[in-house]
Amino acid sequence: KAGVTQTPRYLIKTRGQQVTLSCSPISGHRSVSWYQQTPGQGLQFLFEYFSETQRNKGNFPGRFSGRQFSNSRSEMNVSTLELGDSALYLCASRLLEETQYFGPGTRLLVL
Amino acid sequence: SQQGEEDPQALSIQEGENATMNCSYKTSINNLQWYRQNSGRGLVHLILIRSNEREKHSGRLRVTLDTSKKSSSLLITASRAADTASYFCATDLNRDDKIIFGKGTRLHILP
């Protein structure tokens, strides 16, 4: 089985722009979670989608949003980018309620 | 605030020695998982221990869980250079199924 894939792998944006990141889960996995990882804050949970519905949400501003499609692929969007949004964004998929499988991440740099 | 807190934040040991990392958490959990991350890449799942289990082994890894103390430990025996990575504990909260990560322990194996 193919693993979790994320596109793009690297991205450079400027403040005020918006960005969309994509995640394709492992085939058969219906749950997709997104995390932001920075040196200062560590791994922070953004949100989780299950069967196209947002099931859980972390403590991030409304500029961070996501969605999941019927094929379980997920996108996250960040609008009005700020310098502090520079981070590694990780997507993970899981079957049922247990082990998460992570993608390689998208490294976003906001200038 | 983080649900899981790893201790120590950083650890350097000689190759061949054993490495022990600890994780403490705050609220009741369904299970606790340990992950490894190599240099800013995606996380790799190592082991999952359920709340009704006390110890689990996988190869050179040994994980213990003490729910009365809300703590877990990860022991890596006979460490190798390839074990150099950051190690995270993640707790699956039983109140809302959210998976929350600690800030990790950076392990450096010295040749």
PDB file of C-alpha atoms in Angstrom:
ATOM      1  CA  LYS A   1       0.000   0.000   0.000  1.00  0.00           C
ATOM      2  CA  ALA A   2       1.188   3.497  -0.761  1.00  0.00           C
ATOM      3  CA  GLY A   3       1.834   5.678   2.261  1.00  0.00           C
ATOM      4  CA  VAL A   4       0.421   9.086   3.089  1.00  0.00           C
ATOM      5  CA  THR A   5       1.431  11.632   0.487  1.00  0.00           C
ATOM      6  CA  GLN A   6       1.534  15.388   0.856  1.00  0.00           C
ATOM      7  CA  THR A   7       1.911  18.043  -1.789  1.00  0.00           C
ATOM      8  CA  PRO A   8       3.721  20.248  -2.247  1.00  0.00           C
ATOM      9  CA  ARG A   9       6.756  19.295  -0.190  1.00  0.00           C
ATOM     10  CA  TYR A  10       8.128  22.827   0.005  1.00  0.00           C
ATOM     11  CA  LEU A  11       6.450  26.169  -0.391  1.00  0.00           C
ATOM     12  CA  ILE A  12       7.496  29.793  -0.096  1.00  0.00           C
ATOM     13  CA  LYS A  13       4.832  32.470   0.294  1.00  0.00           C
ATOM     14  CA  THR A  14       4.722  36.089   1.382  1.00  0.00           C
ATOM     15  CA  ARG A  15       2.730  37.634   4.189  1.00  0.00           C
ATOM     16  CA  GLY A  16      -0.919  38.176   3.352  1.00  0.00           C
ATOM     17  CA  GLN A  17      -1.095  35.438   0.754  1.00  0.00           C
ATOM     18  CA  GLN A  18      -3.087  32.281   1.179  1.00  0.00           C
ATOM     19  CA  VAL A  19      -1.951  28.685   0.730  1.00  0.00           C
ATOM     20  CA  THR A  20      -3.579  25.295   0.170  1.00  0.00           C
ATOM     21  CA  LEU A  21      -1.868  22.068   1.159  1.00  0.00           C
ATOM     22  CA  SER A  22      -2.995  18.644   0.067  1.00  0.00           C
ATOM     23  CA  CYS A  23      -2.905  15.238   1.724  1.00  0.00           C
ATOM     24  CA  SER A  24      -3.774  11.836   0.305  1.00  0.00           C
ATOM     25  CA  PRO A  25      -4.284   9.223   3.031  1.00  0.00           C
ATOM     26  CA  ILE A  26      -3.490   5.543   2.898  1.00  0.00           C
ATOM     27  CA  SER A  27      -6.114   3.725   0.885  1.00  0.00           C
ATOM     28  CA  GLY A  28      -9.004   2.741   3.124  1.00  0.00           C
ATOM     29  CA  HIS A  29      -8.202   5.251   5.862  1.00  0.00           C
ATOM     30  CA  ARG A  30     -11.094   7.622   6.438  1.00  0.00           C
ATOM     31  CA  SER A  31      -9.572   9.770   9.149  1.00  0.00           C
ATOM     32  CA  VAL A  32      -7.119  12.533   8.284  1.00  0.00           C
ATOM     33  CA  SER A  33      -5.500  14.807  10.852  1.00  0.00           C
ATOM     34  CA  TRP A  34      -3.353  17.860  10.364  1.00  0.00           C
ATOM     35  CA  TYR A  35      -0.573  19.106  12.622  1.00  0.00           C
ATOM     36  CA  GLN A  36       1.671  22.148  12.655  1.00  0.00           C
ATOM     37  CA  GLN A  37       5.222  21.634  13.855  1.00  0.00           C
ATOM     38  CA  THR A  38       7.490  24.519  14.848  1.00  0.00           C
ATOM     39  CA  PRO A  39      10.670  24.535  16.937  1.00  0.00           C
ATOM     40  CA  GLY A  40       9.036  26.630  19.629  1.00  0.00           C
ATOM     41  CA  GLN A  41       5.602  25.039  19.947  1.00  0.00           C
ATOM     42  CA  GLY A  42       6.315  21.476  18.906  1.00  0.00           C
ATOM     43  CA  LEU A  43       3.588  19.435  17.240  1.00  0.00           C
ATOM     44  CA  GLN A  44       0.236  21.105  17.534  1.00  0.00           C
ATOM     45  CA  PHE A  45      -3.030  19.550  16.479  1.00  0.00           C
ATOM     46  CA  LEU A  46      -4.940  21.548  13.884  1.00  0.00           C
ATOM     47  CA  PHE A  47      -7.988  19.434  13.037  1.00  0.00           C
ATOM     48  CA  GLU A  48      -9.199  15.987  12.141  1.00  0.00           C
ATOM     49  CA  TYR A  49     -11.605  14.977   9.426  1.00  0.00           C
ATOM     50  CA  PHE A  50     -13.553  11.757   9.217  1.00  0.00           C
ATOM     51  CA  SER A  51     -15.867  10.908   6.338  1.00  0.00           C
ATOM     52  CA  GLU A  52     -15.859  14.504   5.105  1.00  0.00           C
ATOM     53  CA  THR A  53     -16.789  15.933   8.518  1.00  0.00           C
ATOM     54  CA  GLN A  54     -14.554  17.828  10.893  1.00  0.00           C
ATOM     55  CA  ARG A  55     -14.451  15.680  14.014  1.00  0.00           C
ATOM     56  CA  ASN A  56     -11.971  17.555  16.177  1.00  0.00           C
ATOM     57  CA  LYS A  57     -10.381  20.952  16.125  1.00  0.00           C
ATOM     58  CA  GLY A  58      -7.334  22.421  17.835  1.00  0.00           C
ATOM     59  CA  ASN A  59      -6.811  25.941  19.101  1.00  0.00           C
ATOM     60  CA  PHE A  60      -5.940  27.741  15.898  1.00  0.00           C
ATOM     61  CA  PRO A  61      -7.483  30.926  14.481  1.00  0.00           C
ATOM     62  CA  GLY A  62     -10.139  30.815  11.797  1.00  0.00           C
ATOM     63  CA  ARG A  63      -7.490  31.544   9.143  1.00  0.00           C
ATOM     64  CA  PHE A  64      -6.745  27.833   9.299  1.00  0.00           C
ATOM     65  CA  SER A  65      -9.393  25.706   7.653  1.00  0.00           C
ATOM     66  CA  GLY A  66      -9.664  22.349   6.046  1.00  0.00           C
ATOM     67  CA  ARG A  67     -11.904  19.984   4.212  1.00  0.00           C
ATOM     68  CA  GLN A  68     -12.098  16.372   3.213  1.00  0.00           C
ATOM     69  CA  PHE A  69     -13.379  14.951  -0.020  1.00  0.00           C
ATOM     70  CA  SER A  70     -15.409  11.820  -0.651  1.00  0.00           C
ATOM     71  CA  ASN A  71     -12.233   9.909  -1.571  1.00  0.00           C
ATOM     72  CA  SER A  72     -10.795  10.861   1.869  1.00  0.00           C
ATOM     73  CA  ARG A  73      -8.218  13.207   0.391  1.00  0.00           C
ATOM     74  CA  SER A  74      -7.912  16.337   2.485  1.00  0.00           C
ATOM     75  CA  GLU A  75      -6.826  19.901   1.984  1.00  0.00           C
ATOM     76  CA  MET A  76      -5.939  22.556   4.482  1.00  0.00           C
ATOM     77  CA  ASN A  77      -5.982  26.233   3.737  1.00  0.00           C
ATOM     78  CA  VAL A  78      -4.308  29.100   5.516  1.00  0.00           C
ATOM     79  CA  SER A  79      -5.473  32.564   4.570  1.00  0.00           C
ATOM     80  CA  THR A  80      -3.740  35.880   5.219  1.00  0.00           C
ATOM     81  CA  LEU A  81      -0.419  34.251   5.990  1.00  0.00           C
ATOM     82  CA  GLU A  82       1.701  35.552   8.836  1.00  0.00           C
ATOM     83  CA  LEU A  83       5.425  35.071   9.450  1.00  0.00           C
ATOM     84  CA  GLY A  84       4.574  32.812  12.395  1.00  0.00           C
ATOM     85  CA  ASP A  85       2.807  30.383  10.085  1.00  0.00           C
ATOM     86  CA  SER A  86       6.189  29.200   8.826  1.00  0.00           C
ATOM     87  CA  ALA A  87       6.281  25.575   9.886  1.00  0.00           C
ATOM     88  CA  LEU A  88       6.275  21.950   8.871  1.00  0.00           C
ATOM     89  CA  TYR A  89       2.677  20.886   8.261  1.00  0.00           C
ATOM     90  CA  LEU A  90       2.106  17.204   8.794  1.00  0.00           C
ATOM     91  CA  CYS A  91      -0.843  15.145   7.737  1.00  0.00           C
ATOM     92  CA  ALA A  92      -1.665  11.758   9.225  1.00  0.00           C
ATOM     93  CA  SER A  93      -4.253   9.149   8.385  1.00  0.00           C
ATOM     94  CA  ARG A  94      -5.584   6.318  10.486  1.00  0.00           C
ATOM     95  CA  LEU A  95      -7.890   3.353  10.303  1.00  0.00           C
ATOM     96  CA  LEU A  96     -10.474   3.224  13.061  1.00  0.00           C
ATOM     97  CA  GLU A  97      -9.132   4.873  16.199  1.00  0.00           C
ATOM     98  CA  GLU A  98      -5.551   3.818  16.552  1.00  0.00           C
ATOM     99  CA  THR A  99      -2.147   4.195  14.943  1.00  0.00           C
ATOM    100  CA  GLN A 100      -1.601   7.280  12.854  1.00  0.00           C
ATOM    101  CA  TYR A 101       0.536   7.115   9.719  1.00  0.00           C
ATOM    102  CA  PHE A 102       2.246  10.352   8.832  1.00  0.00           C
ATOM    103  CA  GLY A 103       3.146  11.867   5.521  1.00  0.00           C
ATOM    104  CA  PRO A 104       6.540  13.509   4.891  1.00  0.00           C
ATOM    105  CA  GLY A 105       5.130  16.971   5.542  1.00  0.00           C
ATOM    106  CA  THR A 106       4.965  20.261   3.695  1.00  0.00           C
ATOM    107  CA  ARG A 107       7.522  22.810   4.756  1.00  0.00           C
ATOM    108  CA  LEU A 108       6.030  26.294   4.462  1.00  0.00           C
ATOM    109  CA  LEU A 109       8.162  29.404   4.632  1.00  0.00           C
ATOM    110  CA  VAL A 110       6.413  32.753   4.902  1.00  0.00           C
ATOM    111  CA  LEU A 111       8.520  35.781   4.006  1.00  0.00           C
TER     112      LEU A 111
ATOM    113  CA  SER B   1      -0.793  23.429  27.166  1.00  0.00           C
ATOM    114  CA  GLN B   2       0.692  20.124  26.032  1.00  0.00           C
ATOM    115  CA  GLN B   3      -1.009  16.961  27.209  1.00  0.00           C
ATOM    116  CA  GLY B   4       2.177  14.948  27.051  1.00  0.00           C
ATOM    117  CA  GLU B   5       5.535  16.125  28.300  1.00  0.00           C
ATOM    118  CA  GLU B   6       8.661  14.191  27.476  1.00  0.00           C
ATOM    119  CA  ASP B   7      11.668  14.114  29.730  1.00  0.00           C
ATOM    120  CA  PRO B   8      14.514  14.736  29.176  1.00  0.00           C
ATOM    121  CA  GLN B   9      14.288  17.290  26.376  1.00  0.00           C
ATOM    122  CA  ALA B  10      17.617  16.079  25.019  1.00  0.00           C
ATOM    123  CA  LEU B  11      19.761  13.018  25.636  1.00  0.00           C
ATOM    124  CA  SER B  12      23.211  12.051  24.363  1.00  0.00           C
ATOM    125  CA  ILE B  13      24.543   8.546  24.958  1.00  0.00           C
ATOM    126  CA  GLN B  14      27.264   6.295  23.602  1.00  0.00           C
ATOM    127  CA  GLU B  15      26.399   3.747  20.960  1.00  0.00           C
ATOM    128  CA  GLY B  16      25.537   0.454  22.591  1.00  0.00           C
ATOM    129  CA  GLU B  17      24.117   2.014  25.747  1.00  0.00           C
ATOM    130  CA  ASN B  18      20.453   1.997  26.652  1.00  0.00           C
ATOM    131  CA  ALA B  19      18.319   5.138  26.280  1.00  0.00           C
ATOM    132  CA  THR B  20      15.321   5.861  28.480  1.00  0.00           C
ATOM    133  CA  MET B  21      12.791   8.584  27.796  1.00  0.00           C
ATOM    134  CA  ASN B  22       9.790   9.448  29.909  1.00  0.00           C
ATOM    135  CA  CYS B  23       6.406  10.932  29.157  1.00  0.00           C
ATOM    136  CA  SER B  24       3.904  12.368  31.595  1.00  0.00           C
ATOM    137  CA  TYR B  25       0.359  13.299  30.750  1.00  0.00           C
ATOM    138  CA  LYS B  26      -2.531  15.025  32.465  1.00  0.00           C
ATOM    139  CA  THR B  27      -5.887  13.443  31.710  1.00  0.00           C
ATOM    140  CA  SER B  28      -7.186   9.918  31.263  1.00  0.00           C
ATOM    141  CA  ILE B  29      -6.341   8.226  28.000  1.00  0.00           C
ATOM    142  CA  ASN B  30      -7.441   5.428  25.696  1.00  0.00           C
ATOM    143  CA  ASN B  31      -3.898   4.640  24.674  1.00  0.00           C
ATOM    144  CA  LEU B  32      -0.425   6.123  24.443  1.00  0.00           C
ATOM    145  CA  GLN B  33       1.811   5.937  21.423  1.00  0.00           C
ATOM    146  CA  TRP B  34       5.472   6.610  20.785  1.00  0.00           C
ATOM    147  CA  TYR B  35       6.734   8.012  17.496  1.00  0.00           C
ATOM    148  CA  ARG B  36      10.153   8.766  16.037  1.00  0.00           C
ATOM    149  CA  GLN B  37      11.023  11.659  13.775  1.00  0.00           C
ATOM    150  CA  ASN B  38      14.262  11.969  11.833  1.00  0.00           C
ATOM    151  CA  SER B  39      15.434  15.498  11.159  1.00  0.00           C
ATOM    152  CA  GLY B  40      12.252  17.377  10.234  1.00  0.00           C
ATOM    153  CA  ARG B  41      10.619  14.544   8.336  1.00  0.00           C
ATOM    154  CA  GLY B  42       7.340  12.783   8.969  1.00  0.00           C
ATOM    155  CA  LEU B  43       6.781  10.788  12.124  1.00  0.00           C
ATOM    156  CA  VAL B  44       7.125   7.028  12.235  1.00  0.00           C
ATOM    157  CA  HIS B  45       4.946   5.039  14.600  1.00  0.00           C
ATOM    158  CA  LEU B  46       6.932   2.869  17.006  1.00  0.00           C
ATOM    159  CA  ILE B  47       4.563   1.315  19.486  1.00  0.00           C
ATOM    160  CA  LEU B  48       1.085   1.692  20.962  1.00  0.00           C
ATOM    161  CA  ILE B  49       0.187   0.725  24.509  1.00  0.00           C
ATOM    162  CA  ARG B  50      -3.409   0.656  25.670  1.00  0.00           C
ATOM    163  CA  SER B  51      -4.597   2.019  28.976  1.00  0.00           C
ATOM    164  CA  ASN B  52      -5.157  -1.508  30.344  1.00  0.00           C
ATOM    165  CA  GLU B  53      -1.633  -2.658  29.452  1.00  0.00           C
ATOM    166  CA  ARG B  54       1.426  -2.147  31.612  1.00  0.00           C
ATOM    167  CA  GLU B  55       4.310  -3.139  29.362  1.00  0.00           C
ATOM    168  CA  LYS B  56       4.927  -3.815  25.707  1.00  0.00           C
ATOM    169  CA  HIS B  57       7.952  -4.878  23.689  1.00  0.00           C
ATOM    170  CA  SER B  58       8.880  -4.449  20.058  1.00  0.00           C
ATOM    171  CA  GLY B  59      12.390  -5.490  19.047  1.00  0.00           C
ATOM    172  CA  ARG B  60      14.818  -3.291  21.009  1.00  0.00           C
ATOM    173  CA  LEU B  61      11.982  -1.129  22.299  1.00  0.00           C
ATOM    174  CA  ARG B  62      10.264  -1.527  25.645  1.00  0.00           C
ATOM    175  CA  VAL B  63       7.391   0.704  26.698  1.00  0.00           C
ATOM    176  CA  THR B  64       5.801   0.843  30.112  1.00  0.00           C
ATOM    177  CA  LEU B  65       2.633   2.620  31.174  1.00  0.00           C
ATOM    178  CA  ASP B  66       1.641   3.599  34.703  1.00  0.00           C
ATOM    179  CA  THR B  67      -1.857   5.049  34.585  1.00  0.00           C
ATOM    180  CA  SER B  68      -1.857   5.793  38.325  1.00  0.00           C
ATOM    181  CA  LYS B  69       1.125   8.096  37.825  1.00  0.00           C
ATOM    182  CA  LYS B  70      -0.011   9.169  34.352  1.00  0.00           C
ATOM    183  CA  SER B  71       3.388   8.353  32.940  1.00  0.00           C
ATOM    184  CA  SER B  72       5.077   6.179  30.346  1.00  0.00           C
ATOM    185  CA  SER B  73       8.650   5.325  29.530  1.00  0.00           C
ATOM    186  CA  LEU B  74      10.361   4.254  26.326  1.00  0.00           C
ATOM    187  CA  LEU B  75      13.536   2.195  26.622  1.00  0.00           C
ATOM    188  CA  ILE B  76      15.756   1.626  23.609  1.00  0.00           C
ATOM    189  CA  THR B  77      18.305  -1.065  24.304  1.00  0.00           C
ATOM    190  CA  ALA B  78      21.717  -1.427  22.635  1.00  0.00           C
ATOM    191  CA  SER B  79      21.400   1.933  20.898  1.00  0.00           C
ATOM    192  CA  ARG B  80      22.683   2.446  17.355  1.00  0.00           C
ATOM    193  CA  ALA B  81      23.644   5.553  15.389  1.00  0.00           C
ATOM    194  CA  ALA B  82      20.435   5.154  13.387  1.00  0.00           C
ATOM    195  CA  ASP B  83      18.428   5.702  16.584  1.00  0.00           C
ATOM    196  CA  THR B  84      19.464   9.372  16.535  1.00  0.00           C
ATOM    197  CA  ALA B  85      16.127  11.162  16.194  1.00  0.00           C
ATOM    198  CA  SER B  86      13.424  12.959  18.131  1.00  0.00           C
ATOM    199  CA  TYR B  87      10.983  10.782  20.044  1.00  0.00           C
ATOM    200  CA  PHE B  88       7.437  11.859  20.820  1.00  0.00           C
ATOM    201  CA  CYS B  89       4.742  10.436  22.982  1.00  0.00           C
ATOM    202  CA  ALA B  90       1.158  10.932  21.893  1.00  0.00           C
ATOM    203  CA  THR B  91      -1.903  10.408  24.002  1.00  0.00           C
ATOM    204  CA  ASP B  92      -5.314   9.459  22.659  1.00  0.00           C
ATOM    205  CA  LEU B  93      -7.703  11.219  25.017  1.00  0.00           C
ATOM    206  CA  ASN B  94     -10.765   9.216  25.886  1.00  0.00           C
ATOM    207  CA  ARG B  95     -12.966  12.262  26.193  1.00  0.00           C
ATOM    208  CA  ASP B  96     -12.783  13.318  22.551  1.00  0.00           C
ATOM    209  CA  ASP B  97     -10.438  10.953  20.686  1.00  0.00           C
ATOM    210  CA  LYS B  98      -8.004  13.746  19.980  1.00  0.00           C
ATOM    211  CA  ILE B  99      -4.366  12.657  19.691  1.00  0.00           C
ATOM    212  CA  ILE B 100      -2.052  15.119  21.416  1.00  0.00           C
ATOM    213  CA  PHE B 101       1.729  15.103  21.122  1.00  0.00           C
ATOM    214  CA  GLY B 102       4.395  16.168  23.564  1.00  0.00           C
ATOM    215  CA  LYS B 103       7.359  18.322  22.548  1.00  0.00           C
ATOM    216  CA  GLY B 104       9.666  15.370  22.201  1.00  0.00           C
ATOM    217  CA  THR B 105      13.044  14.129  23.382  1.00  0.00           C
ATOM    218  CA  ARG B 106      16.004  14.677  21.061  1.00  0.00           C
ATOM    219  CA  LEU B 107      18.197  11.592  21.243  1.00  0.00           C
ATOM    220  CA  HIS B 108      21.759  11.705  19.946  1.00  0.00           C
ATOM    221  CA  ILE B 109      23.767   8.502  19.757  1.00  0.00           C
ATOM    222  CA  LEU B 110      27.497   9.178  19.934  1.00  0.00           C
ATOM    223  CA  PRO B 111      29.849   6.885  17.944  1.00  0.00           C
TER     224      PRO B 111
END
